[in-house]
């Protein structure tokens, strides 16, 4: 019982001292030589003979050739081949280092190299706060990773997160690309990089720009938001968000997309797009519109899906499902469209075919030019590739031309095939072949109705003037007559297959989307701004130890948070080598000389030296006497 009481008393009396020891544990050390020097009062000068000087404190180990150790102040300065190691994950080499055991704050300079399992950091100077587990440089640094080499003016490393935060003139260099950014956060374990501020990723085949983005430097994939775009040799892709895969040369864009063809002067817009660079193709949907310049006018093509394929000189544009075309002097609709920009041929295609009956009105391709409506199973428009003006058109199978009469009724022409000719983008002649049939409201010069003419023939030629039918010529096997209006039954004033679709006509660009609901846009998952970290050299709480010891080579003003130091950056290797602290080198050299002078033959213990001298005296007495004479 007495033993237990004595133990409790001893424990209570020792408790304050245990707390104090935990607050500032003493630095352990070992050295081959240990001397005192008047130049460093209160310190021991430790030096290497066979083994390097060794320090250990709170999980960190330090080796060096020479050191000044202030035991009472729990502080040391290390010179020559300095190595620091924290556990198995952090290894640091430098020419000089110092460490404050009370604040667990370290500083290294001269060819600093800090190695982690995935990355290596190089700088001319580095601050290391072990309580925060953070390292910091502001005079230029370089981080080497499997995904590339990153340089910056300022860098901060968060060990617990394995995260680097680079600021000011950040450059990531990879054999395949170069990243420039105002700020780049890099995670060593994953190789993930986050870009903030105006940033570019440049390669031989593309340039990515964004003001906020993510890039996987090992997987070579990226995600970019805020004013993001990708520039290829002849195409630019813009969108609210972009995905990029360098391995497959694939990119996708979401919401408010613009794909600009810089060679063919065309723009495709929509809300989802995929770009395959190797195939030189673009797939776009969700309110997709392709716009191109033709004869100083713009042609707009809208469809559920638009695909653009082929090299610039052989571009093919395809539109699918409820395709609509609009130009200031022409518009149309079809199930799909195929445009060959090399030949100037546009095909308006109906995916279904079959006979037209008076009951079932097929939704054939339709084209409006002036006052005329033309339909058929397929419509071809031929443009002049040099002048970019509409040259001709052809309607295959079940061709039907309708023009609303100026007063009442509809002028109608039908046949198997139709060929139209244009001048200055205006229809001036139409030829219809095979089993043609017309129904025409004939008027005199005073626009008074003379009668209704219904005629059958083998072929017909129609001439237009100012978008109105001017003359009609019938050829071979003509059968028809002019009938007064009152004698012409109302129920036969429309030819079989008649389908007036004037209410569908596109009068403005906005009619491309007439009757269609707004697309349901995907919510963009943005990239958050970086968290604001406290300053690396933050103010210590009252009662905390100061970061620096008064024996440090640093001054308090050196711990002020500055944008950058005046020490040259790593972009100039030779200048940097010349800029290594000469004072540190000189001090270490002088210190080594004093240690060497104060202890002769440092590499042999004193007992060994005396033993050797005694053996020499006993073995050669005559020789010694001769030397004395």
Coordinates of C-alpha atoms in Angstrom, one line a residue:
X1 CA 0.0 0.0 0.0
X2 CA 2.9 2.4 0.9
X3 CA 4.5 1.6 -2.5
X4 CA 1.3 2.6 -4.3
X5 CA 1.0 5.9 -2.3
X6 CA 4.6 6.7 -3.0
X7 CA 4.1 6.0 -6.7
X8 CA 1.0 8.2 -6.9
X9 CA 2.9 11.1 -5.2
X10 CA 5.8 10.7 -7.5
X11 CA 3.5 10.7 -10.5
X12 CA 1.7 13.8 -9.3
X13 CA 5.0 15.7 -8.7
X14 CA 6.3 14.5 -12.1
X15 CA 3.2 15.4 -14.1
X16 CA 4.1 19.1 -14.8
X17 CA 7.5 18.1 -16.0
X18 CA 6.0 15.5 -18.3
X19 CA 3.8 18.1 -19.8
X20 CA 6.7 20.4 -20.3
X21 CA 8.7 17.6 -21.9
X22 CA 5.9 17.0 -24.3
X23 CA 5.7 20.6 -25.2
X24 CA 9.4 20.9 -26.1
X25 CA 11.1 17.5 -26.3
X26 CA 14.9 17.8 -26.4
X27 CA 16.7 17.1 -29.6
X28 CA 18.8 13.9 -29.5
X29 CA 22.1 13.8 -31.3
X30 CA 25.3 11.9 -31.8
X31 CA 28.6 12.9 -33.5
X32 CA 32.1 11.6 -33.9
X33 CA 33.6 14.9 -32.6
X34 CA 32.1 17.5 -30.3
X35 CA 34.0 20.7 -29.4
X36 CA 33.3 24.2 -28.3
X37 CA 34.2 27.3 -30.2
X38 CA 34.4 30.8 -28.8
X39 CA 32.6 32.2 -31.9
X40 CA 29.5 30.2 -31.0
X41 CA 29.0 30.7 -27.2
X42 CA 26.7 28.2 -25.6
X43 CA 27.0 25.9 -28.6
X44 CA 28.7 22.6 -29.5
X45 CA 30.4 22.2 -32.9
X46 CA 29.7 18.7 -34.1
X47 CA 31.6 17.2 -36.9
X48 CA 31.8 14.0 -39.0
X49 CA 34.8 11.7 -38.8
X50 CA 33.6 8.3 -40.0
X51 CA 29.9 8.9 -39.6
X52 CA 27.8 11.9 -40.2
X53 CA 26.4 14.0 -37.4
X54 CA 23.0 12.7 -36.5
X55 CA 19.9 14.4 -34.9
X56 CA 16.6 13.0 -34.0
X57 CA 13.5 14.8 -32.8
X58 CA 9.7 14.0 -32.8
X59 CA 9.8 11.7 -35.8
X60 CA 12.3 13.6 -37.9
X61 CA 16.0 12.5 -38.5
X62 CA 18.8 14.7 -39.8
X63 CA 22.3 13.8 -41.0
X64 CA 25.0 16.3 -41.9
X65 CA 28.8 16.7 -42.1
X66 CA 29.0 19.6 -39.6
X67 CA 26.6 21.2 -37.2
X68 CA 26.3 24.0 -34.6
X69 CA 24.0 22.7 -31.8
X70 CA 22.5 25.0 -29.1
X71 CA 21.4 22.3 -26.7
X72 CA 19.8 24.7 -24.2
X73 CA 17.8 26.4 -26.9
X74 CA 16.9 23.1 -28.6
X75 CA 18.2 24.4 -32.0
X76 CA 20.8 23.4 -34.5
X77 CA 22.3 24.5 -37.8
X78 CA 23.5 21.9 -40.2
X79 CA 26.1 22.1 -43.0
X80 CA 27.3 19.9 -45.8
X81 CA 25.4 16.9 -47.4
X82 CA 22.4 17.6 -45.2
X83 CA 19.7 14.9 -45.2
X84 CA 16.3 15.1 -43.4
X85 CA 13.9 12.3 -43.2
X86 CA 10.4 12.2 -41.8
X87 CA 9.1 8.7 -41.6
X88 CA 9.2 6.8 -44.9
X89 CA 7.4 9.4 -47.0
X90 CA 9.5 12.6 -46.8
X91 CA 13.2 12.8 -47.6
X92 CA 15.0 16.1 -48.0
X93 CA 18.6 16.9 -49.2
X94 CA 20.3 20.3 -49.1
X95 CA 23.6 22.1 -48.5
X96 CA 22.4 23.8 -45.4
X97 CA 19.5 23.4 -42.9
X98 CA 18.4 24.6 -39.5
X99 CA 15.8 23.3 -37.1
X100 CA 14.1 24.7 -34.1
X101 CA 13.0 21.8 -31.8
X102 CA 10.6 24.1 -29.8
X103 CA 8.5 25.3 -32.8
X104 CA 9.4 22.3 -35.0
X105 CA 10.2 24.7 -37.8
X106 CA 12.9 23.9 -40.3
X107 CA 14.6 25.8 -43.1
X108 CA 16.8 24.4 -45.9
X109 CA 18.8 26.1 -48.6
X110 CA 21.2 25.3 -51.4
X111 CA 20.3 22.6 -53.9
X112 CA 17.2 21.6 -51.9
X113 CA 15.6 18.4 -53.1
X114 CA 12.5 17.0 -51.3
X115 CA 11.3 13.5 -52.3
X116 CA 7.9 12.0 -51.8
X117 CA 6.8 8.6 -53.1
X118 CA 5.3 10.1 -56.3
X119 CA 7.0 13.5 -56.6
X120 CA 10.3 15.3 -56.3
X121 CA 10.5 19.0 -55.3
X122 CA 13.6 21.1 -56.2
X123 CA 14.2 24.7 -55.0
X124 CA 17.1 26.9 -53.8
X125 CA 15.3 27.4 -50.4
X126 CA 12.5 25.7 -48.5
X127 CA 10.6 26.4 -45.3
X128 CA 9.1 23.5 -43.4
X129 CA 6.5 23.8 -40.6
X130 CA 6.2 20.4 -39.0
X131 CA 3.3 21.3 -36.8
X132 CA 1.3 22.3 -39.9
X133 CA 3.0 19.6 -42.0
X134 CA 3.5 22.1 -44.8
X135 CA 6.5 23.1 -46.9
X136 CA 6.8 26.4 -48.7
X137 CA 9.0 28.2 -51.2
X138 CA 8.7 31.6 -52.8
X139 CA 11.9 32.0 -54.8
X140 CA 11.2 29.6 -57.7
X141 CA 10.7 25.9 -57.5
X142 CA 10.3 22.8 -59.6
X143 CA 8.2 19.6 -58.9
X144 CA 9.0 16.5 -61.0
X145 CA 6.2 14.0 -61.4
X146 CA 5.5 11.1 -63.8
X147 CA 3.0 13.4 -65.6
X148 CA 5.4 16.2 -66.1
X149 CA 7.6 18.9 -64.6
X150 CA 5.9 21.9 -62.8
X151 CA 7.7 25.2 -62.2
X152 CA 6.4 28.3 -60.4
X153 CA 7.6 31.3 -58.5
X154 CA 5.7 30.3 -55.3
X155 CA 4.8 26.8 -54.1
X156 CA 3.2 25.3 -51.0
X157 CA 3.0 21.7 -50.1
X158 CA 0.4 20.2 -47.8
X159 CA 1.8 16.8 -46.7
X160 CA -1.3 15.4 -45.2
X161 CA -3.2 15.9 -48.5
X162 CA -0.2 15.3 -50.6
X163 CA -1.1 18.5 -52.4
X164 CA 1.0 21.2 -54.0
X165 CA -0.4 24.7 -54.6
X166 CA 1.6 26.6 -57.2
X167 CA 1.1 30.3 -57.8
X168 CA 2.6 32.9 -60.2
X169 CA 4.0 31.9 -63.6
X170 CA 3.0 28.2 -63.2
X171 CA 4.2 26.0 -66.1
X172 CA 3.6 22.2 -66.3
X173 CA 5.8 20.7 -69.1
X174 CA 5.0 17.3 -70.5
X175 CA 6.4 15.7 -73.7
X176 CA 3.0 16.0 -75.2
X177 CA 1.8 19.4 -74.0
X178 CA 2.5 22.5 -71.9
X179 CA 0.2 23.9 -69.2
X180 CA 0.4 27.6 -68.3
X181 CA -1.8 28.9 -65.4
X182 CA -2.0 31.6 -62.8
X183 CA -2.6 29.0 -60.1
X184 CA -2.4 25.2 -60.2
X185 CA -3.2 22.8 -57.4
X186 CA -1.6 19.4 -57.9
X187 CA -2.1 16.1 -56.0
X188 CA 0.9 13.9 -55.9
X189 CA -0.8 10.6 -55.3
X190 CA -3.3 10.8 -58.2
X191 CA -1.5 13.3 -60.5
X192 CA -4.7 15.4 -60.6
X193 CA -4.2 19.1 -61.4
X194 CA -6.8 21.9 -60.8
X195 CA -6.4 25.1 -62.9
X196 CA -7.5 28.5 -61.6
X197 CA -7.5 31.8 -63.6
X198 CA -6.6 32.1 -67.3
X199 CA -5.0 28.8 -68.2
X200 CA -3.9 27.0 -71.4
X201 CA -2.9 23.5 -72.4
X202 CA -0.9 23.6 -75.6
X203 CA 0.1 20.7 -77.8
X204 CA 1.0 20.3 -81.5
X205 CA -2.6 19.4 -82.4
X206 CA -4.7 21.5 -80.0
X207 CA -4.8 24.3 -77.5
X208 CA -7.3 24.2 -74.5
X209 CA -8.2 27.4 -72.7
X210 CA -10.2 27.8 -69.5
X211 CA -10.5 29.9 -66.4
X212 CA -11.2 27.0 -64.2
X213 CA -10.4 23.4 -65.0
X214 CA -9.3 19.9 -64.0
X215 CA -6.6 17.8 -65.7
X216 CA -5.5 14.2 -65.0
X217 CA -1.8 14.4 -65.9
X218 CA -1.4 10.6 -65.8
X219 CA -4.6 9.6 -67.5
X220 CA -4.4 12.6 -70.0
X221 CA -8.1 13.6 -69.6
X222 CA -9.5 16.9 -68.6
X223 CA -12.7 18.8 -67.7
X224 CA -12.9 22.6 -68.1
X225 CA -15.5 25.2 -67.3
X226 CA -15.8 29.0 -67.4
X227 CA -15.0 30.5 -70.8
X228 CA -13.6 27.1 -71.9
X229 CA -12.6 26.3 -75.5
X230 CA -10.5 24.0 -77.6
X231 CA -8.7 25.3 -80.7
X232 CA -7.7 22.8 -83.4
X233 CA -6.0 23.6 -86.7
X234 CA -9.3 24.5 -88.4
X235 CA -11.9 24.2 -85.7
X236 CA -12.8 25.8 -82.4
X237 CA -15.1 24.2 -79.8
X238 CA -16.7 26.4 -77.1
X239 CA -19.2 25.4 -74.4
X240 CA -20.2 25.9 -70.7
X241 CA -18.2 22.8 -70.0
X242 CA -15.7 20.7 -72.0
X243 CA -14.4 17.2 -71.6
X244 CA -11.1 16.3 -73.3
X245 CA -9.3 12.9 -73.8
X246 CA -5.9 13.3 -75.3
X247 CA -5.4 9.5 -75.7
X248 CA -8.3 9.2 -78.2
X249 CA -8.2 12.8 -79.4
X250 CA -11.9 13.1 -78.3
X251 CA -13.7 16.1 -76.9
X252 CA -17.3 16.7 -75.8
X253 CA -19.0 19.9 -74.9
X254 CA -22.2 20.6 -72.9
X255 CA -24.6 23.6 -73.0
X256 CA -24.3 26.8 -75.1
X257 CA -21.9 25.1 -77.6
X258 CA -20.3 26.8 -80.6
X259 CA -18.2 24.7 -83.0
X260 CA -16.5 27.1 -85.4
X261 CA -15.1 26.0 -88.8
X262 CA -12.5 28.7 -89.5
X263 CA -11.8 27.5 -93.1
X264 CA -15.4 26.9 -94.4
X265 CA -16.8 29.9 -92.5
X266 CA -19.4 27.8 -90.7
X267 CA -20.7 27.6 -87.1
X268 CA -22.6 24.8 -85.4
X269 CA -24.5 25.5 -82.2
X270 CA -26.4 23.3 -79.8
X271 CA -26.2 22.0 -76.2
X272 CA -24.3 18.8 -76.6
X273 CA -21.4 18.0 -79.0
X274 CA -18.8 15.4 -79.6
X275 CA -15.6 16.1 -81.6
X276 CA -13.4 13.3 -83.0
X277 CA -10.2 14.9 -84.2
X278 CA -8.7 11.9 -85.9
X279 CA -11.9 11.4 -88.0
X280 CA -12.2 15.2 -88.4
X281 CA -15.9 14.9 -87.3
X282 CA -18.4 16.7 -85.1
X283 CA -21.6 15.3 -83.7
X284 CA -24.0 17.8 -82.2
X285 CA -27.6 17.6 -80.8
X286 CA -30.1 19.4 -78.5
X287 CA -31.3 22.4 -80.6
X288 CA -28.5 21.9 -83.1
X289 CA -28.1 24.5 -85.8
X290 CA -25.4 24.7 -88.5
X291 CA -24.9 28.1 -90.1
X292 CA -22.7 28.8 -93.1
X293 CA -22.1 31.9 -95.3
X294 CA -23.3 31.6 -98.9
X295 CA -23.1 34.6 -101.2
X296 CA -22.9 37.1 -98.3
X297 CA -26.0 35.5 -96.9
X298 CA -26.3 32.9 -94.1
X299 CA -27.9 29.4 -94.5
X300 CA -29.2 27.9 -91.3
X301 CA -29.8 24.2 -90.9
X302 CA -31.6 22.8 -87.8
X303 CA -32.2 19.2 -86.9
X304 CA -32.4 16.9 -83.9
X305 CA -28.9 15.8 -84.7
X306 CA -26.2 17.3 -87.0
X307 CA -23.0 15.5 -88.0
X308 CA -20.1 17.1 -89.8
X309 CA -17.3 14.9 -91.2
X310 CA -14.4 15.0 -93.5
X311 CA -11.4 17.3 -94.1
X312 CA -12.0 21.0 -94.7
X313 CA -11.9 20.7 -98.5
X314 CA -14.3 17.7 -98.4
X315 CA -16.7 18.6 -95.6
X316 CA -20.0 16.7 -95.4
X317 CA -22.9 18.0 -93.3
X318 CA -25.7 15.7 -92.3
X319 CA -28.9 16.6 -90.5
X320 CA -31.4 14.1 -89.1
X321 CA -35.0 14.2 -87.9
X322 CA -37.3 17.1 -88.7
X323 CA -34.6 19.1 -90.5
X324 CA -35.4 22.8 -91.2
X325 CA -33.5 25.1 -93.6
X326 CA -33.7 28.9 -93.6
X327 CA -32.1 31.5 -95.9
X328 CA -33.3 35.0 -96.5
X329 CA -34.8 34.1 -99.9
X330 CA -35.5 30.4 -99.3
X331 CA -36.6 27.9 -96.6
X332 CA -37.4 24.2 -96.4
X333 CA -38.1 21.1 -94.4
X334 CA -37.2 17.4 -94.7
X335 CA -36.7 14.3 -92.7
X336 CA -32.9 14.5 -93.2
X337 CA -30.4 16.5 -95.2
X338 CA -27.0 15.8 -96.8
X339 CA -24.7 18.6 -97.8
X340 CA -21.4 18.2 -99.7
X341 CA -19.5 21.4 -99.4
X342 CA -16.9 20.3 -102.0
X343 CA -19.5 19.8 -104.8
X344 CA -22.1 22.3 -103.5
X345 CA -24.9 19.6 -103.6
X346 CA -27.6 19.7 -100.9
X347 CA -29.9 16.6 -100.7
X348 CA -33.2 16.9 -98.8
X349 CA -34.3 13.4 -98.2
X350 CA -37.5 11.6 -97.1
X351 CA -36.8 8.4 -95.3
X352 CA -40.1 6.8 -96.3
X353 CA -41.3 6.4 -99.8
X354 CA -44.5 5.2 -101.5
X355 CA -47.4 6.5 -103.5
X356 CA -49.3 9.6 -102.6
X357 CA -53.1 9.3 -102.2
X358 CA -55.8 11.9 -101.7
X359 CA -56.3 10.5 -98.2
X360 CA -52.7 10.0 -96.9
X361 CA -50.6 13.2 -97.3
X362 CA -47.0 12.2 -97.1
X363 CA -44.6 14.6 -95.2
X364 CA -42.3 14.9 -98.2
X365 CA -39.4 17.3 -98.3
X366 CA -40.7 20.8 -99.0
X367 CA -38.9 23.9 -100.3
X368 CA -40.3 27.4 -100.4
X369 CA -38.7 29.9 -102.9
X370 CA -40.5 33.2 -103.4
X371 CA -44.2 32.4 -103.7
X372 CA -43.6 28.8 -104.8
X373 CA -43.8 25.6 -102.7
X374 CA -42.1 22.5 -104.1
X375 CA -42.4 19.0 -102.7
X376 CA -41.2 15.5 -103.8
X377 CA -39.7 12.3 -102.4
X378 CA -36.2 13.9 -102.7
X379 CA -35.0 17.4 -103.5
X380 CA -31.5 18.3 -104.6
X381 CA -30.2 21.8 -104.6
X382 CA -27.0 22.6 -106.5
X383 CA -24.9 25.6 -105.6
X384 CA -22.1 27.2 -107.6
X385 CA -19.0 26.4 -105.4
X386 CA -17.2 29.6 -106.7
X387 CA -20.0 32.2 -106.5
X388 CA -21.8 30.3 -103.7
X389 CA -25.1 31.1 -105.4
X390 CA -28.0 28.7 -105.9
X391 CA -27.7 27.3 -109.4
X392 CA -30.4 24.7 -109.9
X393 CA -32.7 22.2 -108.1
X394 CA -34.2 18.9 -108.9
X395 CA -37.2 17.1 -107.4
X396 CA -37.3 13.3 -107.8
X397 CA -40.6 11.4 -107.9
X398 CA -44.0 12.9 -107.1
X399 CA -42.8 16.4 -107.9
X400 CA -45.5 18.9 -107.0
X401 CA -45.3 22.7 -107.4
X402 CA -47.9 24.9 -105.8
X403 CA -48.2 28.7 -106.0
X404 CA -51.0 30.5 -104.3
X405 CA -52.9 32.6 -106.7
X406 CA -52.8 36.4 -106.1
X407 CA -56.6 36.5 -105.4
X408 CA -57.9 33.0 -104.8
X409 CA -57.1 29.4 -105.3
X410 CA -53.8 27.7 -106.0
X411 CA -51.8 27.2 -109.2
X412 CA -50.6 23.6 -109.3
X413 CA -48.1 21.6 -111.4
X414 CA -47.3 17.9 -110.8
X415 CA -45.2 15.2 -112.5
X416 CA -42.6 12.6 -111.9
X417 CA -39.5 14.9 -111.9
X418 CA -38.9 18.6 -111.7
X419 CA -35.9 20.7 -112.6
X420 CA -35.6 24.3 -111.5
X421 CA -33.1 26.9 -112.6
X422 CA -32.0 29.9 -110.5
X423 CA -30.4 33.3 -111.3
X424 CA -29.3 35.6 -108.5
X425 CA -30.8 33.0 -106.1
X426 CA -34.2 33.5 -107.6
X427 CA -36.2 30.8 -109.4
X428 CA -36.8 31.8 -113.1
X429 CA -37.6 28.5 -114.9
X430 CA -39.1 25.1 -114.0
X431 CA -39.3 22.0 -116.3
X432 CA -41.5 19.1 -115.3
X433 CA -41.3 15.7 -117.1
X434 CA -43.4 12.6 -117.3
X435 CA -47.1 12.5 -116.8
X436 CA -47.4 16.2 -116.0
X437 CA -50.6 17.8 -114.9
X438 CA -51.5 21.4 -114.3
X439 CA -54.3 23.4 -112.8
X440 CA -53.8 27.1 -113.5
X441 CA -55.9 30.2 -112.8
X442 CA -55.6 32.2 -116.0
X443 CA -55.9 36.0 -115.8
X444 CA -55.7 38.9 -118.3
X445 CA -53.4 41.9 -118.0
X446 CA -55.9 43.5 -115.7
X447 CA -55.6 40.5 -113.4
X448 CA -59.2 39.5 -114.1
X449 CA -59.9 35.8 -114.0
X450 CA -60.5 34.4 -117.4
X451 CA -60.9 30.7 -116.3
X452 CA -59.3 27.7 -114.8
X453 CA -57.0 25.7 -117.1
X454 CA -56.5 22.0 -116.3
X455 CA -54.1 20.3 -118.7
X456 CA -52.3 17.0 -119.2
X457 CA -49.1 16.6 -121.2
X458 CA -45.8 14.8 -121.4
X459 CA -43.7 17.7 -120.2
X460 CA -44.1 21.4 -119.1
X461 CA -41.9 24.4 -119.0
X462 CA -42.9 27.3 -116.7
X463 CA -41.2 30.7 -116.8
X464 CA -41.3 33.0 -113.7
X465 CA -40.9 36.7 -113.4
X466 CA -40.7 38.4 -110.1
X467 CA -41.6 35.1 -108.4
X468 CA -44.9 34.9 -110.3
X469 CA -45.8 32.3 -113.1
X470 CA -45.5 34.3 -116.3
X471 CA -45.8 31.6 -119.0
X472 CA -46.5 27.9 -119.3
X473 CA -45.5 25.8 -122.3
X474 CA -46.9 22.3 -122.8
X475 CA -45.1 19.6 -124.9
X476 CA -46.4 16.4 -126.5
X477 CA -49.8 14.7 -125.9
X478 CA -51.4 17.9 -124.7
X479 CA -54.9 17.4 -123.4
X480 CA -56.7 20.2 -121.6
X481 CA -58.9 23.3 -121.9
X482 CA -59.8 26.6 -120.3
X483 CA -63.0 26.4 -118.3
X484 CA -64.9 29.4 -116.9
X485 CA -64.7 29.5 -113.1
X486 CA -68.5 29.1 -112.6
X487 CA -68.3 25.9 -114.7
X488 CA -65.4 24.4 -112.8
X489 CA -66.5 22.3 -109.8
X490 CA -65.0 23.4 -106.5
X491 CA -64.3 19.9 -105.4
X492 CA -61.8 19.2 -108.2
X493 CA -59.8 22.4 -108.0
X494 CA -57.0 20.5 -106.2
X495 CA -54.9 17.9 -108.0
X496 CA -54.4 14.5 -106.3
X497 CA -51.5 14.8 -103.8
X498 CA -52.2 18.5 -103.2
X499 CA -50.7 19.5 -99.8
X500 CA -50.3 23.2 -99.2
X501 CA -48.0 23.7 -96.2
X502 CA -47.7 27.4 -96.2
X503 CA -48.4 27.6 -92.5
X504 CA -45.1 25.7 -91.9
X505 CA -43.0 28.1 -94.0
X506 CA -40.0 29.6 -92.1
X507 CA -40.1 33.4 -92.4
X508 CA -37.4 34.1 -89.8
X509 CA -34.4 32.4 -88.2
X510 CA -36.4 31.9 -85.0
X511 CA -38.9 29.7 -87.0
X512 CA -36.2 27.0 -87.0
X513 CA -37.5 26.1 -83.5
X514 CA -41.2 26.9 -84.0
X515 CA -43.4 24.4 -82.2
X516 CA -40.5 22.8 -80.4
X517 CA -40.0 22.8 -76.6
X518 CA -37.0 24.2 -75.0
X519 CA -34.3 21.5 -74.4
X520 CA -33.9 20.2 -70.9
X521 CA -30.3 21.2 -70.2
X522 CA -27.9 19.2 -68.0
X523 CA -26.9 21.0 -64.9
X524 CA -23.2 21.8 -65.1
X525 CA -21.1 20.5 -62.2
X526 CA -18.6 23.3 -61.8
X527 CA -15.2 23.3 -60.2
X528 CA -15.1 25.0 -56.8
X529 CA -12.7 27.8 -56.2
X530 CA -9.7 26.8 -54.0
X531 CA -10.2 27.1 -50.3
X532 CA -8.5 30.1 -48.8
X533 CA -5.7 28.8 -46.6
X534 CA -4.2 30.7 -43.8
X535 CA -0.9 32.4 -44.5
X536 CA 2.1 30.1 -44.2
X537 CA 3.9 32.5 -41.8
X538 CA 0.8 33.1 -39.7
X539 CA 0.9 34.9 -36.3
X540 CA 1.7 32.5 -33.4
X541 CA -0.8 32.2 -30.6
X542 CA 0.2 33.9 -27.3
X543 CA 2.5 31.6 -25.4
X544 CA 3.6 29.6 -28.5
X545 CA 7.3 29.4 -29.3
X546 CA 8.6 31.6 -32.1
X547 CA 9.2 29.9 -35.4
X548 CA 12.8 31.2 -35.5
X549 CA 15.6 30.9 -32.9
X550 CA 17.7 34.0 -32.4
X551 CA 20.7 32.0 -33.6
X552 CA 19.0 31.4 -37.0
X553 CA 20.6 32.8 -40.1
X554 CA 17.1 34.1 -41.0
X555 CA 15.7 37.3 -39.7
X556 CA 12.1 37.9 -38.6
X557 CA 11.4 39.9 -41.7
X558 CA 12.3 36.8 -43.8
X559 CA 9.1 35.2 -42.5
X560 CA 6.8 37.9 -43.9
X561 CA 4.5 36.7 -46.5
X562 CA 5.8 38.1 -49.8
X563 CA 4.8 37.6 -53.4
X564 CA 8.3 36.3 -54.3
X565 CA 11.9 36.7 -53.3
X566 CA 14.7 38.2 -55.4
X567 CA 16.5 34.9 -55.7
X568 CA 16.6 33.9 -59.4
X569 CA 14.1 31.3 -60.5
X570 CA 14.8 27.7 -61.6
X571 CA 14.1 28.7 -65.2
X572 CA 17.8 29.9 -65.2
X573 CA 19.8 27.0 -63.8
X574 CA 23.3 28.6 -64.1
X575 CA 22.2 31.8 -62.4
X576 CA 20.5 29.8 -59.7
X577 CA 23.7 27.8 -59.0
X578 CA 25.7 31.0 -58.8
X579 CA 23.1 32.4 -56.4
X580 CA 23.5 29.7 -53.7
X581 CA 24.2 31.4 -50.4
X582 CA 27.9 32.2 -50.3
X583 CA 27.8 33.1 -46.6
X584 CA 26.7 29.6 -45.7
X585 CA 29.5 28.1 -47.7
X586 CA 32.1 30.4 -46.2
X587 CA 30.8 29.8 -42.7
X588 CA 30.9 26.0 -43.1
X589 CA 34.4 26.1 -44.6
X590 CA 35.8 28.3 -41.8
X591 CA 34.1 26.2 -39.2
X592 CA 35.6 23.0 -40.6
X593 CA 39.1 24.6 -40.6
X594 CA 38.8 25.6 -36.9
X595 CA 37.6 22.1 -36.0
X596 CA 40.4 20.5 -37.9
X597 CA 43.0 22.9 -36.3
X598 CA 41.8 22.3 -32.8
X599 CA 41.9 18.6 -32.9
X600 CA 44.9 17.2 -34.9
X601 CA 44.5 14.1 -37.0
X602 CA 40.7 14.0 -36.5
X603 CA 40.4 10.7 -38.4
X604 CA 42.4 8.8 -35.6
X605 CA 41.4 8.6 -31.9
X606 CA 44.0 10.2 -29.5
X607 CA 44.7 6.8 -27.8
X608 CA 45.6 5.3 -31.2
X609 CA 47.9 8.2 -32.0
X610 CA 49.9 7.8 -28.7
X611 CA 50.2 4.0 -29.1
X612 CA 51.7 4.5 -32.6
X613 CA 54.2 7.0 -31.3
X614 CA 55.3 4.7 -28.5
X615 CA 55.8 1.8 -31.0
X616 CA 58.0 4.1 -33.2
X617 CA 60.3 5.1 -30.2
X618 CA 60.9 1.5 -29.2
X619 CA 61.5 0.2 -32.7
X620 CA 64.0 2.9 -33.9
X621 CA 66.0 4.4 -31.1
X622 CA 69.2 4.9 -33.2
X623 CA 67.4 6.6 -35.9
X624 CA 65.8 9.0 -33.4
X625 CA 69.2 9.9 -31.9
X626 CA 70.7 10.6 -35.3
X627 CA 67.8 12.9 -36.1
X628 CA 68.4 14.7 -32.8
X629 CA 72.0 15.2 -33.6

